PDB file of C-alpha atoms in Angstrom:
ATOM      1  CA  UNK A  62       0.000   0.000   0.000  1.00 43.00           C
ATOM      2  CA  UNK A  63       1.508   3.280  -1.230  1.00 42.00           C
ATOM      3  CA  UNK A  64       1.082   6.476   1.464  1.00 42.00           C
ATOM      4  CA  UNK A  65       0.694   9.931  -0.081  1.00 47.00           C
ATOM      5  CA  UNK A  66       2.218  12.228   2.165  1.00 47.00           C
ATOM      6  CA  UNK A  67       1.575  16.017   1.631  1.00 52.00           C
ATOM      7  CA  UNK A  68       3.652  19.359   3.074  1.00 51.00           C
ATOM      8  CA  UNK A  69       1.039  21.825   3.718  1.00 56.00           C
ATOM      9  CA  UNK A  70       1.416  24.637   1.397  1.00 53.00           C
ATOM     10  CA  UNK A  71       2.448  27.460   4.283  1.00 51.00           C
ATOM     11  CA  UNK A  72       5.437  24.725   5.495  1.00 51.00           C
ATOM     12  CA  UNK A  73       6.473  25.242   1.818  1.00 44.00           C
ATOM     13  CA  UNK A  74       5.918  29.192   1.344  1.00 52.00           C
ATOM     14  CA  UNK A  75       8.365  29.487   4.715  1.00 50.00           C
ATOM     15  CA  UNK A  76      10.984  27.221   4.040  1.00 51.00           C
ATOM     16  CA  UNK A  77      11.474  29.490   0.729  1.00 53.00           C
ATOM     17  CA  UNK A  78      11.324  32.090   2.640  1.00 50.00           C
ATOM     18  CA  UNK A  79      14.066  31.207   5.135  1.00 51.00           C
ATOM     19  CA  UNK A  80      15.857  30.322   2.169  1.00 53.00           C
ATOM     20  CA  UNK A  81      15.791  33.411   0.450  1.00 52.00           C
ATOM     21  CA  UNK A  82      16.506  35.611   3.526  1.00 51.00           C
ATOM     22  CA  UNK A  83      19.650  33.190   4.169  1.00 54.00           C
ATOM     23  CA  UNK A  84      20.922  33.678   0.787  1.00 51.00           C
ATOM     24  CA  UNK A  85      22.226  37.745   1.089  1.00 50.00           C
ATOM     25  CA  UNK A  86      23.486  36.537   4.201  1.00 47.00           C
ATOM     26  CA  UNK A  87      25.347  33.939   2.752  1.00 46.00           C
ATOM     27  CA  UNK A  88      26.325  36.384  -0.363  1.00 45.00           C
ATOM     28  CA  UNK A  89      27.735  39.040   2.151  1.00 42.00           C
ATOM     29  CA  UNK A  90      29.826  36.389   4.262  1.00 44.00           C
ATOM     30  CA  UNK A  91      31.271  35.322   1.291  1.00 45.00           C
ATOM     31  CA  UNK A  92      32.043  38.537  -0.437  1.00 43.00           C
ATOM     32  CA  UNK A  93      34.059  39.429   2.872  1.00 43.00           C
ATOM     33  CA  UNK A  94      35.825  36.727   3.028  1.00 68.00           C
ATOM     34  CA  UNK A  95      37.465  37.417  -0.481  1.00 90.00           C
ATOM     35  CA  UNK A  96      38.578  40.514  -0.329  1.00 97.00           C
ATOM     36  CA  UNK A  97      40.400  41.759  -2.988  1.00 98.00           C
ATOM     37  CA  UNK A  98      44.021  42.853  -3.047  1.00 98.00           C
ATOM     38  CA  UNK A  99      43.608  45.837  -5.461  1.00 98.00           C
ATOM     39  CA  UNK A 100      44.204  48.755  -3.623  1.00 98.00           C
ATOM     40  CA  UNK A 101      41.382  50.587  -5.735  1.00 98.00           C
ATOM     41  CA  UNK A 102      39.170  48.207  -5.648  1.00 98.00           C
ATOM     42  CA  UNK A 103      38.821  48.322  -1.800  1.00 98.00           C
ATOM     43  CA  UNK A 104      35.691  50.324  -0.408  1.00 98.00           C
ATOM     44  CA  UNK A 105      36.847  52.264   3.008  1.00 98.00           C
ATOM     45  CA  UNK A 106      35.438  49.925   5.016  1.00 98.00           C
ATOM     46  CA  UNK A 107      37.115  46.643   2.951  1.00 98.00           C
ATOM     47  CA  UNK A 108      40.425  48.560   3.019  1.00 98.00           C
ATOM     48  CA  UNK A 109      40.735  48.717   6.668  1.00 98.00           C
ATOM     49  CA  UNK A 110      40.193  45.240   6.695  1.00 98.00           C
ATOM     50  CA  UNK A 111      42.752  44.572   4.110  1.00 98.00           C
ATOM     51  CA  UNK A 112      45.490  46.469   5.744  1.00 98.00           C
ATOM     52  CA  UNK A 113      44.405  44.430   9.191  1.00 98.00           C
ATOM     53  CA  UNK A 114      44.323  40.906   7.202  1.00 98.00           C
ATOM     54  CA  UNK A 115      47.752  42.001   5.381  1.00 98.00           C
ATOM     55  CA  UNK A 116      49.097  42.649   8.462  1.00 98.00           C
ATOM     56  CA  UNK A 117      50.038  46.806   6.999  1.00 98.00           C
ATOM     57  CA  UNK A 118      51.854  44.690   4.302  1.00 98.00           C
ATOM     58  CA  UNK A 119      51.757  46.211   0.883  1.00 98.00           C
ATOM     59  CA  UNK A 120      52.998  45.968  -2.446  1.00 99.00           C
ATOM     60  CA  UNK A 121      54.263  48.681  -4.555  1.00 98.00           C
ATOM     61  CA  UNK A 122      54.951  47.234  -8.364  1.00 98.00           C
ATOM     62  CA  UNK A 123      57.101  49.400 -10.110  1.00 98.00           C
ATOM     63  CA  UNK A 124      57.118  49.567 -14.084  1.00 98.00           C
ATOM     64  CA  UNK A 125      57.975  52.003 -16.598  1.00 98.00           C
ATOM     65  CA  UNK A 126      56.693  53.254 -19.976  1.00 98.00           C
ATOM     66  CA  UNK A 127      59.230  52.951 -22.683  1.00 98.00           C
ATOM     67  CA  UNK A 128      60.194  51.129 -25.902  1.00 98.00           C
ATOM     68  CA  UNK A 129      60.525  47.518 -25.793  1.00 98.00           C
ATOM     69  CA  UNK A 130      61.507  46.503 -29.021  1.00 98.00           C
ATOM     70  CA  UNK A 131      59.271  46.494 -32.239  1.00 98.00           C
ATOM     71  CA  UNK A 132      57.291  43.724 -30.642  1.00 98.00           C
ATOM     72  CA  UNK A 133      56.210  44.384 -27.150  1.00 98.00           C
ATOM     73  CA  UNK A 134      53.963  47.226 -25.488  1.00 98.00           C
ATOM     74  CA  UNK A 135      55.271  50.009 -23.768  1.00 98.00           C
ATOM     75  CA  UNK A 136      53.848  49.085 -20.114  1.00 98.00           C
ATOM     76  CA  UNK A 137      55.747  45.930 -20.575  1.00 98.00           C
ATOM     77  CA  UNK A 138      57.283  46.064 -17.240  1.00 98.00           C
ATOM     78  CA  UNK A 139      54.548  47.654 -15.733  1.00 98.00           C
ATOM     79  CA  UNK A 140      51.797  44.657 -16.935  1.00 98.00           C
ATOM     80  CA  UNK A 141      54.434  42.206 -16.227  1.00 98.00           C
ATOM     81  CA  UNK A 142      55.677  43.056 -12.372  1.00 98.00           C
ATOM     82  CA  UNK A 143      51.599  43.662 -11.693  1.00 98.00           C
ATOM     83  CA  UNK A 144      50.957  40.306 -12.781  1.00 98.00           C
ATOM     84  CA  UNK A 145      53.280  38.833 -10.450  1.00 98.00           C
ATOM     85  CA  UNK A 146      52.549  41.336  -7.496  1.00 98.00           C
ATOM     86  CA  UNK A 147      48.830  40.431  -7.831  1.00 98.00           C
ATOM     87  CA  UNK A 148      49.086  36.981  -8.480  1.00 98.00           C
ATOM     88  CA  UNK A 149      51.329  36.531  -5.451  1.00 98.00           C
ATOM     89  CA  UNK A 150      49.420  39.234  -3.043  1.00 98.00           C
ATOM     90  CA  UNK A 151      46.472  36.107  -3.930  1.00 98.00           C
ATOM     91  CA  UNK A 152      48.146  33.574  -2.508  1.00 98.00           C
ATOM     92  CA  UNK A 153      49.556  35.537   0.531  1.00 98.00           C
ATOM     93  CA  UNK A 154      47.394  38.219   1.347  1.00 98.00           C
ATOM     94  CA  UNK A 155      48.790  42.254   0.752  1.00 98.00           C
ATOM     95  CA  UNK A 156      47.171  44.841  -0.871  1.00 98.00           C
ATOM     96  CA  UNK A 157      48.524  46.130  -3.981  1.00 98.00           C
ATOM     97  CA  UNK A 158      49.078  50.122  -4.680  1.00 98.00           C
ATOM     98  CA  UNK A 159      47.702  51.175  -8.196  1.00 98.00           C
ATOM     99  CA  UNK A 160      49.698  51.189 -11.298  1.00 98.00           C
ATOM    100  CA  UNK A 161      52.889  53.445 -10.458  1.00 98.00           C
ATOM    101  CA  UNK A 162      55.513  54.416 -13.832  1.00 98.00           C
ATOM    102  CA  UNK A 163      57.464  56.963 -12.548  1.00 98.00           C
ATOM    103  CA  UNK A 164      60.712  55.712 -12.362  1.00 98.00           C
ATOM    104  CA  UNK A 165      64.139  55.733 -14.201  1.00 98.00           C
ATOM    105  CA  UNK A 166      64.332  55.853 -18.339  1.00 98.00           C
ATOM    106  CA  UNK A 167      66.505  58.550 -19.484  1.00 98.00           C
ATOM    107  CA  UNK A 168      68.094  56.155 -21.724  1.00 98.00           C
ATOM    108  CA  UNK A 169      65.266  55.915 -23.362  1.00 98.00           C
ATOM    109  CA  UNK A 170      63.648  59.530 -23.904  1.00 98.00           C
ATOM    110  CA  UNK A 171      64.535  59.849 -27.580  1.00 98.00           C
ATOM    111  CA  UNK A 172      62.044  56.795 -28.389  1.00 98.00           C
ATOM    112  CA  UNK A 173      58.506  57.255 -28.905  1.00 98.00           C
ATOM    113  CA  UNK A 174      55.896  56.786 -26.205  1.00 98.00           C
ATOM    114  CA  UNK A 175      58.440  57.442 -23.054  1.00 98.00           C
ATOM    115  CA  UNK A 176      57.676  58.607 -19.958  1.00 98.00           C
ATOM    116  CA  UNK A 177      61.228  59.623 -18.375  1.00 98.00           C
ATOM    117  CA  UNK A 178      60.301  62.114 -15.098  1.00 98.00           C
ATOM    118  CA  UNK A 179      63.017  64.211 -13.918  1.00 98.00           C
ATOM    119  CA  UNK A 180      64.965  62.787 -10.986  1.00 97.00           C
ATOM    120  CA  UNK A 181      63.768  65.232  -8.377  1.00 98.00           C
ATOM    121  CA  UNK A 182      60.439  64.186  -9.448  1.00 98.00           C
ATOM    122  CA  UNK A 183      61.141  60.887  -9.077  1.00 98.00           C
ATOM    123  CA  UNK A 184      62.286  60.578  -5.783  1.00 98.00           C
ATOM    124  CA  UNK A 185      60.354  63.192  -4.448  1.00 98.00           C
ATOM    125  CA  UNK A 186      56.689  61.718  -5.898  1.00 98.00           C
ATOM    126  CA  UNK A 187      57.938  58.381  -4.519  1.00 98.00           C
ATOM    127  CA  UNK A 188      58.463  59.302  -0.750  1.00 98.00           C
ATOM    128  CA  UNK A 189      55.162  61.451  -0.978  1.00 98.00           C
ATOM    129  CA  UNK A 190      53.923  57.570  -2.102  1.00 98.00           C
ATOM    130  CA  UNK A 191      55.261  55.883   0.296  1.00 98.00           C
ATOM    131  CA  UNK A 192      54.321  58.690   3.027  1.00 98.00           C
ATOM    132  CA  UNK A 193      50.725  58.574   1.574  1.00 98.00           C
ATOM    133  CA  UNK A 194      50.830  54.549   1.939  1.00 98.00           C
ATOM    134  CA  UNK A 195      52.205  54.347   5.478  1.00 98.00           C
ATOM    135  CA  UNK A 196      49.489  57.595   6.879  1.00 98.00           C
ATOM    136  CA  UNK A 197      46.992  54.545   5.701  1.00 98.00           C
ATOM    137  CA  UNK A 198      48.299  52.002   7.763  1.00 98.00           C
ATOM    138  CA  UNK A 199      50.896  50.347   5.112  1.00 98.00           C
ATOM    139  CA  UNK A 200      54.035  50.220   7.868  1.00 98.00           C
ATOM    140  CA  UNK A 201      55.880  47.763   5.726  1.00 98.00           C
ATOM    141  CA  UNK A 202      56.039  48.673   2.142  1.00 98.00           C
ATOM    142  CA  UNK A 203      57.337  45.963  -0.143  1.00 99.00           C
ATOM    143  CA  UNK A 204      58.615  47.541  -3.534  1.00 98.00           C
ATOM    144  CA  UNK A 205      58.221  44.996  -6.321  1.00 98.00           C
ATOM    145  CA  UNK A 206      60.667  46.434  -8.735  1.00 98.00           C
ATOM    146  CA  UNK A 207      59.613  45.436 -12.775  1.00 98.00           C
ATOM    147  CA  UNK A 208      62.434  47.632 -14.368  1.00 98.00           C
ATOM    148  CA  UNK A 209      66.111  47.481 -14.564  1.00 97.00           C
ATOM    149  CA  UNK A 210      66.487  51.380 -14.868  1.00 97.00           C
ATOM    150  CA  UNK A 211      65.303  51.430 -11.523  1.00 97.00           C
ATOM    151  CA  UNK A 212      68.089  48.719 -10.201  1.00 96.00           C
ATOM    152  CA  UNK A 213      69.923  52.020  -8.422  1.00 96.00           C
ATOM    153  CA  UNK A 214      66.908  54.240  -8.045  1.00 98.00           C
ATOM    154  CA  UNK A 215      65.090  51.812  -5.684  1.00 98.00           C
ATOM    155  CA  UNK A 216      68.124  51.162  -2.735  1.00 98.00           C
ATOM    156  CA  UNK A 217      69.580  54.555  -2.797  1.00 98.00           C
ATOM    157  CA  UNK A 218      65.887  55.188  -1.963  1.00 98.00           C
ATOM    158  CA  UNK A 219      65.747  52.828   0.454  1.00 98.00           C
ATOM    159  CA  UNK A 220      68.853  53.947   1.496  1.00 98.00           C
ATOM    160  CA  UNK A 221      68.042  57.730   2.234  1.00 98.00           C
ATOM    161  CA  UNK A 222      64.839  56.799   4.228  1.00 98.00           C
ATOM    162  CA  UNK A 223      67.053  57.180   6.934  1.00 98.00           C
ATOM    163  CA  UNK A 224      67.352  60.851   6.178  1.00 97.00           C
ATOM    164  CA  UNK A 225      64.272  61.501   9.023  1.00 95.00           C
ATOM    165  CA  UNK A 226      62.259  59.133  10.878  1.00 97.00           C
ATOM    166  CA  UNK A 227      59.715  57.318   9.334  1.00 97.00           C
ATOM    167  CA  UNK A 228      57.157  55.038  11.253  1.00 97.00           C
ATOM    168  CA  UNK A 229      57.430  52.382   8.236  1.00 98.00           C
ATOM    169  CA  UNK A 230      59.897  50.398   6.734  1.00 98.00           C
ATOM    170  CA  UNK A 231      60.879  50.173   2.830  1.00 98.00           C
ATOM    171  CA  UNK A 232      61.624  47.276   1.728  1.00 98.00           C
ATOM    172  CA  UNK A 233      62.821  46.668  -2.348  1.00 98.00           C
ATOM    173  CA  UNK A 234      62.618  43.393  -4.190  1.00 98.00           C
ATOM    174  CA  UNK A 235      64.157  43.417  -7.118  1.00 97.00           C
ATOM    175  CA  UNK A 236      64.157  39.897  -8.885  1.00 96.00           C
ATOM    176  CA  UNK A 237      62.505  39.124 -11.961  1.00 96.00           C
ATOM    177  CA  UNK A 238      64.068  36.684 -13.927  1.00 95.00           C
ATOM    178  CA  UNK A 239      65.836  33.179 -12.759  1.00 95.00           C
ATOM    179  CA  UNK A 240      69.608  32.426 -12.858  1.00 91.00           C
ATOM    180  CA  UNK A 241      68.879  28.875 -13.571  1.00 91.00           C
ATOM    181  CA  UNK A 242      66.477  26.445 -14.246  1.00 93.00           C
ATOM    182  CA  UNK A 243      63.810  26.099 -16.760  1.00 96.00           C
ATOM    183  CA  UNK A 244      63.593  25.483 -20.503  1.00 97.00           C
ATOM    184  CA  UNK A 245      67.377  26.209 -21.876  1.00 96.00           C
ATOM    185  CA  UNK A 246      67.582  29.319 -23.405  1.00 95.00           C
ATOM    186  CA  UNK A 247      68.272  29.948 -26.846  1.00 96.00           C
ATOM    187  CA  UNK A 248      70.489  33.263 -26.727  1.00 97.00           C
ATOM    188  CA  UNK A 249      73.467  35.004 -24.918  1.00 95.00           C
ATOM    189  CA  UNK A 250      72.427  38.685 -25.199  1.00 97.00           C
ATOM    190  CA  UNK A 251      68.789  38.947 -22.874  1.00 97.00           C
ATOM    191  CA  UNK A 252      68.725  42.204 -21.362  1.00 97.00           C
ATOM    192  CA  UNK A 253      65.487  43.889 -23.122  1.00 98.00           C
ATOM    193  CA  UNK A 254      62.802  42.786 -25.068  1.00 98.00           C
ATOM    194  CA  UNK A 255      64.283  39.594 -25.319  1.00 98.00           C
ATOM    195  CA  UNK A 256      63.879  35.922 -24.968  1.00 98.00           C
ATOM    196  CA  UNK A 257      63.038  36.372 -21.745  1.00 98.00           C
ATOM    197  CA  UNK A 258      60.909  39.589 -21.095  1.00 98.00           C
ATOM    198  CA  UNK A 259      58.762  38.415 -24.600  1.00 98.00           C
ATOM    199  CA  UNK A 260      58.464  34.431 -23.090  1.00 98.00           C
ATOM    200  CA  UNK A 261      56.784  36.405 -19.665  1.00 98.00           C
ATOM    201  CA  UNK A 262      54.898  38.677 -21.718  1.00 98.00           C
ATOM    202  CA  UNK A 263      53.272  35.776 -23.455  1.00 98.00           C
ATOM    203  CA  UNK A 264      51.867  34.650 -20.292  1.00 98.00           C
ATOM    204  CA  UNK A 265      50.538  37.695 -18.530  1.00 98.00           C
ATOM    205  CA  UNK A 266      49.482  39.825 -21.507  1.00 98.00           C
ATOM    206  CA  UNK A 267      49.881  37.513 -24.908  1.00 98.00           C
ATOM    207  CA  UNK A 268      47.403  39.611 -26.932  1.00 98.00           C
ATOM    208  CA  UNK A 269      49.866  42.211 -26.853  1.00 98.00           C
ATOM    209  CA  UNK A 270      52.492  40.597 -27.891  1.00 98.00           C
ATOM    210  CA  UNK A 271      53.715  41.058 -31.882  1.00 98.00           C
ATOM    211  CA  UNK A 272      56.699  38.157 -33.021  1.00 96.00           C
ATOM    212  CA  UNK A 273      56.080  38.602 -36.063  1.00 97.00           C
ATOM    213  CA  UNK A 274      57.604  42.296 -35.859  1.00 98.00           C
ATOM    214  CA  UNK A 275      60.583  40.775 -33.473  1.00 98.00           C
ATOM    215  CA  UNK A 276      63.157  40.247 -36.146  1.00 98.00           C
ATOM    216  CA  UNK A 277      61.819  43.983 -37.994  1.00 98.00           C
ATOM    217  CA  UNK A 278      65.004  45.756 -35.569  1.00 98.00           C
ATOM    218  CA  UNK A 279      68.191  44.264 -34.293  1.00 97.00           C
ATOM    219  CA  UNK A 280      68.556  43.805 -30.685  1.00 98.00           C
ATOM    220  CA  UNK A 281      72.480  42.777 -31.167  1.00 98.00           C
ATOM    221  CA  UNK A 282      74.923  44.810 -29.394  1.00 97.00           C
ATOM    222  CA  UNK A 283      76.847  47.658 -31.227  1.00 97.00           C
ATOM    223  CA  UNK A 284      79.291  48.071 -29.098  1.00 96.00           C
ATOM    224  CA  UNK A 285      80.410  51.386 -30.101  1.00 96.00           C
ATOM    225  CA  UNK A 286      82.024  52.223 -26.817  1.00 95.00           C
ATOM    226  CA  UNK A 287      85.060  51.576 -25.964  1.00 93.00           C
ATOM    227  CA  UNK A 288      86.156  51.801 -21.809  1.00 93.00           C
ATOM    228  CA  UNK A 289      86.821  49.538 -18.988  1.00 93.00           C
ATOM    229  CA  UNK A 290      84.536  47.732 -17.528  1.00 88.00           C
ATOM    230  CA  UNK A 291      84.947  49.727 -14.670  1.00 93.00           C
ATOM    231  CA  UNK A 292      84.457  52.709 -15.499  1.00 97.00           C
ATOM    232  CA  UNK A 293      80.568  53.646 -15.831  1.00 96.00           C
ATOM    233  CA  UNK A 294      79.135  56.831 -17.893  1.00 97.00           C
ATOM    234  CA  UNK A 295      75.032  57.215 -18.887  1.00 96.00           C
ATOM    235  CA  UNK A 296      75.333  57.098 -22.015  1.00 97.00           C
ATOM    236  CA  UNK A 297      76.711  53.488 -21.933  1.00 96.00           C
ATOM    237  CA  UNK A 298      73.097  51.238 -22.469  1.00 97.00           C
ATOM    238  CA  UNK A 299      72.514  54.137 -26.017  1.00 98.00           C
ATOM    239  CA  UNK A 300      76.532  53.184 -27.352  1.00 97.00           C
ATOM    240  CA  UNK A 301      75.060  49.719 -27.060  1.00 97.00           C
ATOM    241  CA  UNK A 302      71.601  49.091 -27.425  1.00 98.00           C
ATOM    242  CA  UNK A 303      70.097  52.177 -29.621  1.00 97.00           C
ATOM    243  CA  UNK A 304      66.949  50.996 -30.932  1.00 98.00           C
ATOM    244  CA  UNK A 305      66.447  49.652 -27.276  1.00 98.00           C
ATOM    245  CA  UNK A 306      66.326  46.371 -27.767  1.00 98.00           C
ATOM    246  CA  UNK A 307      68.604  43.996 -26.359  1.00 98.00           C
ATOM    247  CA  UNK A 308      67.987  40.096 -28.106  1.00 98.00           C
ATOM    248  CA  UNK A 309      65.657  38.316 -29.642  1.00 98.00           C
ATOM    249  CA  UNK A 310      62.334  38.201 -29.151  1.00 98.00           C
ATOM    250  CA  UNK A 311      61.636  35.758 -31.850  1.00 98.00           C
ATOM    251  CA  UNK A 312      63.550  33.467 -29.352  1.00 98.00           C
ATOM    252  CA  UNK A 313      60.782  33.487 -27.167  1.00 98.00           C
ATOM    253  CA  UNK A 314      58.250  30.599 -25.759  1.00 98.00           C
ATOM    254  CA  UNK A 315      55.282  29.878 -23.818  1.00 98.00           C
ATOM    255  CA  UNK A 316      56.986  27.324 -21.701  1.00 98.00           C
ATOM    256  CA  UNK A 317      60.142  29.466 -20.625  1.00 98.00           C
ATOM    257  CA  UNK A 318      57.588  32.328 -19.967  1.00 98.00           C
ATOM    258  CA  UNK A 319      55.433  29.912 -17.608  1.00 98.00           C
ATOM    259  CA  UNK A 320      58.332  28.746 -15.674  1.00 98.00           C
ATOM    260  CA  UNK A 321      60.049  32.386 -15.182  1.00 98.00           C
ATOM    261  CA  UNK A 322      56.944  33.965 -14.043  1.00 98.00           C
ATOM    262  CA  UNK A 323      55.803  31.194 -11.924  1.00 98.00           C
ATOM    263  CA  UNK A 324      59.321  31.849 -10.548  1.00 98.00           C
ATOM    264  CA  UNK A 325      58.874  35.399 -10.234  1.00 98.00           C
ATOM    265  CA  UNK A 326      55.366  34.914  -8.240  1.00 98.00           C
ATOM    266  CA  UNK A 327      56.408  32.345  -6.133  1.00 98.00           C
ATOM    267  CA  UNK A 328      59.637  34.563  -4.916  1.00 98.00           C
ATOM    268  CA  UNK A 329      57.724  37.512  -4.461  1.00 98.00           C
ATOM    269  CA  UNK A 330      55.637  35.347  -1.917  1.00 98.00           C
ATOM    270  CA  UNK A 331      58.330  34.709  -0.276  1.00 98.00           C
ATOM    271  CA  UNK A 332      59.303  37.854   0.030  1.00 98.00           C
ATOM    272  CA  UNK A 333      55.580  38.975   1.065  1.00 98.00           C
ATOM    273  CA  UNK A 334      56.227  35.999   3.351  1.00 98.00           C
ATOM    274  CA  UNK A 335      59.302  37.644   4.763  1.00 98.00           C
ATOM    275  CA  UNK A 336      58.234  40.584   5.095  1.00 98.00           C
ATOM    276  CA  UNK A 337      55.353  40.192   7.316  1.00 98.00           C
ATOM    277  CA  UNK A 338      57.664  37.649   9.860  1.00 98.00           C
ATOM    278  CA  UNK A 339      60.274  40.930  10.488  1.00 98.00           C
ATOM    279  CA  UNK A 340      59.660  42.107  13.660  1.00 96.00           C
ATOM    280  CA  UNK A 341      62.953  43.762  13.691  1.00 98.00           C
ATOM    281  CA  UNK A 342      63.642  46.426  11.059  1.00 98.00           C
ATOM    282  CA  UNK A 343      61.512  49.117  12.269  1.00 97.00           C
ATOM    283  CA  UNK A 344      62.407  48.841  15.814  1.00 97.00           C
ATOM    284  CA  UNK A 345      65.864  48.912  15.261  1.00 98.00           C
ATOM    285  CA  UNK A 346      65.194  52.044  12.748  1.00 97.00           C
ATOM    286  CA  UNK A 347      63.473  53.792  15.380  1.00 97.00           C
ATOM    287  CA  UNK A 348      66.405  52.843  17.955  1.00 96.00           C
ATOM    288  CA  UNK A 349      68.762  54.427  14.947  1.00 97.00           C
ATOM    289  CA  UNK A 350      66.984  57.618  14.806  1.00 97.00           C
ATOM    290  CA  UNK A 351      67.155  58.116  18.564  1.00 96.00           C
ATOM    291  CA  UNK A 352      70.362  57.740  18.774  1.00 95.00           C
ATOM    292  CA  UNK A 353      71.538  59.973  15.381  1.00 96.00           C
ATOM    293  CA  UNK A 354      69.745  63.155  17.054  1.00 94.00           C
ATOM    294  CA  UNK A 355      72.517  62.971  19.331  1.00 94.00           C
ATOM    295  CA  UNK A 356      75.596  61.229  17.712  1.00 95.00           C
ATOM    296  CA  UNK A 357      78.237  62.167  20.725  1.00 94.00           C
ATOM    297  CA  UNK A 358      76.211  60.080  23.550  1.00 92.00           C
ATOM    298  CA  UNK A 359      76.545  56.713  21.081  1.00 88.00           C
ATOM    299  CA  UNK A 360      78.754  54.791  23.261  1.00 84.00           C
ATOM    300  CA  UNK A 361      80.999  52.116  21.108  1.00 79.00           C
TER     301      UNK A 361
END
């Protein structure tokens, strides 16, 4: 014998209504639990939460706009070190400072579509950045460096935070590509819009990528200068490279791209990593301060 049971209607009309009051709930829990790392993305609210759950960790990716060859965009660097900042700010929570160019390219002003900002400007736009970050909570500001122009720009700035005291530390990473490992490389000469900086760009941005212009300019070195190694003048990367290229980007594949910027992700979590675990720099920063108002009272 075969029993018919029935749910009265009004059981049925307040379950769904349960369920539908449950579900913004459930929305909203979710939607702060993911939080995103994009600075400007943030509402006020979701930003002080960020800086809490990043522990006042964040990232400042540094790029450029200049030439990169025939074949790549001019925010190369600055799409490239964003992907990895991003990407590794996902994994181990920081958030991420908006898209920042202004950094070192005189080298580069007498190509199209450069943005080379005098060095007063440079320095002096950075610390008002940094200033800006740490007056929002960011006491521990990680520059991700994405250019090599900037190689000296970013520790002498480091270096001259010690100026006057500052209630936040800078820190500067400044690795991008692997000394080993990986697919083997097909050239010698990889120092711009090369094998290397096209195989990346085919992984975070590959609709912008052009190799069928690659070979349209020679990236080989001229070396039309003629010093010691040891002796350094600005002109040296023009006497060099002058179409500012430096390789072959024709050279280029998916599958060295994939492992370099997995690399490049993967260190800058360490480094986010790092970062959070010192418990040390700014004290001792603060403790050098102190003592360099009054320089004759430092015992040895």
């Amino acid at each position: 014998m075969r029993i018919h049971s029935r749910i009265p209607l009004f059981m049925v009309m307040f379950a769904s209504l349960c369920l539908a009051l449950s579900l913004p709930h459930a929305h909203a829990q979710a939607a702060s639990s993911k939080l995103s790392v994009h600075w400007e993305e943030l509402t006020a609210s979701d930003f002080r939460e960020g800086i809490h759950r990043s522990a006042g960790v964040c990232l400042l990716p540094f790029g450029i706009l200049e030439k990169h060859g025939p074949h790549l965009p001019l925010g190369t660097d600055l799409l490239d070190v964003r992907y990895a900042a991003l990407h590794a700010a996902e994994r181990e929570y920081a958030v991420v400072f908006p898209e920042y160019y202004f950094g070192q390219i005189a080298e580069a002003k007498h190509e199209p579509g450069t943005m080379a900002y005098s060095r007063g400007m440079q320095l002096a736009l950075l610390q008002e950045t940094t200033d800006e970050m740490a007056r929002n909570g960011c006491k521990k500001i990680l520059i991700v460096n994405g250019h090599g122009g900037n190689d000296s720009l970013l520790p002498y700035f480091a270096q001259t935070q010690l100026d006057k005291p500052h209630d936040y530390v800078v820190y500067v990473f400044d690795e991008r590509t692997p000394q080993h490992g990986g697919p083997p490389k097909k050239t010698k000469i990889d120092m711009h819009a090369g094998e290397s900086e096209t195989s990346k760009m085919m992984i975070s941005h590959p609709e912008l990528v052009h190799p069928d212009r690659a070979t349209s300019e020679s990236g080989a070195d001229q070396a039309r200068q003629k010093i010691p190694d040891g002796i350094y003048t600005g002109i040296w990367w023009y006497t060099r490279f002058p179409f500012h290229y430096s390789g072959e980007g024709a050279a280029a594949t998916k599958e060295l791209g994939e492992y370099q910027m997995k690399w490049w992700i993967d260190s800058v979590v360490k480094a986010i990593q790092q970062v959070k675990s010192d418990d040390v720099s700014l004290t001792l920063q603060r403790e050098f301060y102190e003592k360099s108002s009054h320089p004759l009272d430092t015992q040895p």
